Amino acid sequence: MELEKNNRMNYLISFYENLLTSKQKEYIEEYYVDDFSLSEIAENYQVSRQAVYDNIQRTEKILEEYESKLHLYHNFLKCNQQLKDIQQYVSQHYTDQKLSELLKQLDQSLG
């Protein structure tokens, strides 16, 4: 469960980071992307651990609100699933190497 939340937060950060304040972005990236502890972040910014925790909680909520309105992460997952379905269909019904290669490149570019 924790891994799923971390993955989701990392995607939400990448999609919506430009909508965050610099402090929100710094704290949330250090916590989720760089895997710093609350204490490490607090020490880096010379604030309390509680202040970092509160900021991260608020930022998580903000990211979830952006997602509920803009659906970038949801659409990303949907596109990835559709691509996998197309890849499976092509592999079962076509022998065209060029088509397979193009789908593979598309998959890599979506990350």
Short mmCIF file of C-alpha atoms in Angstrom, two decimals:
data_model
loop_
_atom_site.label_atom_id
_atom_site.label_comp_id
_atom_site.label_asym_id
_atom_site.label_seq_id
_atom_site.Cartn_x
_atom_site.Cartn_y
_atom_site.Cartn_z
CA MET A 1 0.00 0.00 0.00
CA GLU A 2 2.78 2.43 0.91
CA LEU A 3 4.55 1.73 -2.38
CA GLU A 4 1.35 2.47 -4.32
CA LYS A 5 0.98 5.79 -2.51
CA ASN A 6 4.62 6.68 -3.18
CA ASN A 7 4.25 5.88 -6.88
CA ARG A 8 1.03 7.88 -7.11
CA MET A 9 2.56 10.86 -5.32
CA ASN A 10 5.63 10.77 -7.55
CA TYR A 11 3.41 10.93 -10.62
CA LEU A 12 1.23 13.67 -9.15
CA ILE A 13 4.36 15.66 -8.32
CA SER A 14 5.67 15.31 -11.86
CA PHE A 15 2.32 16.34 -13.36
CA TYR A 16 1.49 19.23 -11.04
CA GLU A 17 4.80 20.46 -9.59
CA ASN A 18 4.62 23.75 -11.47
CA LEU A 19 1.39 24.57 -9.65
CA LEU A 20 3.03 24.32 -6.22
CA THR A 21 4.87 27.01 -4.30
CA SER A 22 8.64 26.63 -4.11
CA LYS A 23 8.50 25.49 -0.47
CA GLN A 24 5.75 22.95 -1.17
CA LYS A 25 7.70 21.64 -4.14
CA GLU A 26 10.97 21.39 -2.23
CA TYR A 27 9.50 19.56 0.77
CA ILE A 28 7.35 17.14 -1.22
CA GLU A 29 10.14 16.31 -3.66
CA GLU A 30 12.66 15.71 -0.90
CA TYR A 31 10.17 13.48 0.90
CA TYR A 32 8.82 11.43 -2.03
CA VAL A 33 11.38 11.73 -4.82
CA ASP A 34 14.62 11.90 -2.82
CA ASP A 35 13.28 9.72 0.05
CA PHE A 36 14.43 12.06 2.83
CA SER A 37 12.95 11.62 6.28
CA LEU A 38 10.90 14.35 7.92
CA SER A 39 13.80 14.97 10.30
CA GLU A 40 16.30 15.35 7.46
CA ILE A 41 14.08 17.84 5.68
CA ALA A 42 13.49 19.76 8.91
CA GLU A 43 17.21 19.94 9.52
CA ASN A 44 17.90 21.11 5.94
CA TYR A 45 15.45 24.00 6.28
CA GLN A 46 15.95 24.64 10.00
CA VAL A 47 12.29 24.15 10.83
CA SER A 48 10.47 21.70 13.07
CA ARG A 49 9.67 18.18 11.99
CA GLN A 50 5.99 19.01 12.61
CA ALA A 51 6.18 21.97 10.22
CA VAL A 52 7.54 19.71 7.50
CA TYR A 53 4.88 17.07 8.21
CA ASP A 54 2.09 19.66 8.06
CA ASN A 55 3.42 21.11 4.81
CA ILE A 56 3.66 17.69 3.19
CA GLN A 57 0.13 16.77 4.31
CA ARG A 58 -1.28 20.00 2.88
CA THR A 59 0.66 19.54 -0.34
CA GLU A 60 -0.59 15.96 -0.75
CA LYS A 61 -4.13 17.25 -0.39
CA ILE A 62 -3.47 20.01 -2.95
CA LEU A 63 -2.03 17.49 -5.42
CA GLU A 64 -5.07 15.24 -4.98
CA GLU A 65 -7.37 18.23 -5.55
CA TYR A 66 -5.54 19.08 -8.78
CA GLU A 67 -5.89 15.48 -9.90
CA SER A 68 -9.60 15.42 -9.10
CA LYS A 69 -10.07 18.44 -11.35
CA LEU A 70 -7.55 17.85 -14.14
CA HIS A 71 -7.26 14.03 -14.25
CA LEU A 72 -3.73 14.00 -15.73
CA TYR A 73 -2.65 10.93 -13.76
CA HIS A 74 -5.89 9.09 -14.49
CA ASN A 75 -5.58 9.83 -18.20
CA PHE A 76 -1.92 8.78 -18.16
CA LEU A 77 -2.86 5.40 -16.66
CA LYS A 78 -5.69 5.01 -19.15
CA CYS A 79 -3.38 5.75 -22.11
CA ASN A 80 -0.79 3.29 -20.79
CA GLN A 81 -3.43 0.57 -20.50
CA GLN A 82 -4.71 1.28 -24.01
CA LEU A 83 -1.17 1.08 -25.35
CA LYS A 84 -0.63 -2.28 -23.64
CA ASP A 85 -3.90 -3.55 -25.13
CA ILE A 86 -2.80 -2.42 -28.60
CA GLN A 87 0.62 -4.03 -28.15
CA GLN A 88 -0.98 -7.29 -27.14
CA TYR A 89 -3.39 -7.21 -30.06
CA VAL A 90 -0.62 -6.42 -32.54
CA SER A 91 1.61 -9.19 -31.20
CA GLN A 92 -1.22 -11.70 -31.59
CA HIS A 93 -2.49 -10.61 -35.02
CA TYR A 94 0.38 -9.01 -36.91
CA THR A 95 3.92 -9.88 -37.78
CA ASP A 96 4.84 -6.36 -38.89
CA GLN A 97 8.12 -5.57 -37.12
CA LYS A 98 7.90 -1.86 -37.93
CA LEU A 99 4.54 -1.56 -36.19
CA SER A 100 5.86 -3.42 -33.15
CA GLU A 101 8.92 -1.19 -33.02
CA LEU A 102 6.81 1.98 -33.24
CA LEU A 103 4.62 0.78 -30.38
CA LYS A 104 7.71 -0.03 -28.34
CA GLN A 105 9.06 3.49 -28.94
CA LEU A 106 5.74 4.99 -27.94
CA ASP A 107 5.72 2.93 -24.77
CA GLN A 108 9.24 4.12 -23.90
CA SER A 109 8.37 7.75 -24.52
CA LEU A 110 5.36 7.54 -22.18
CA GLY A 111 7.64 6.16 -19.50
#
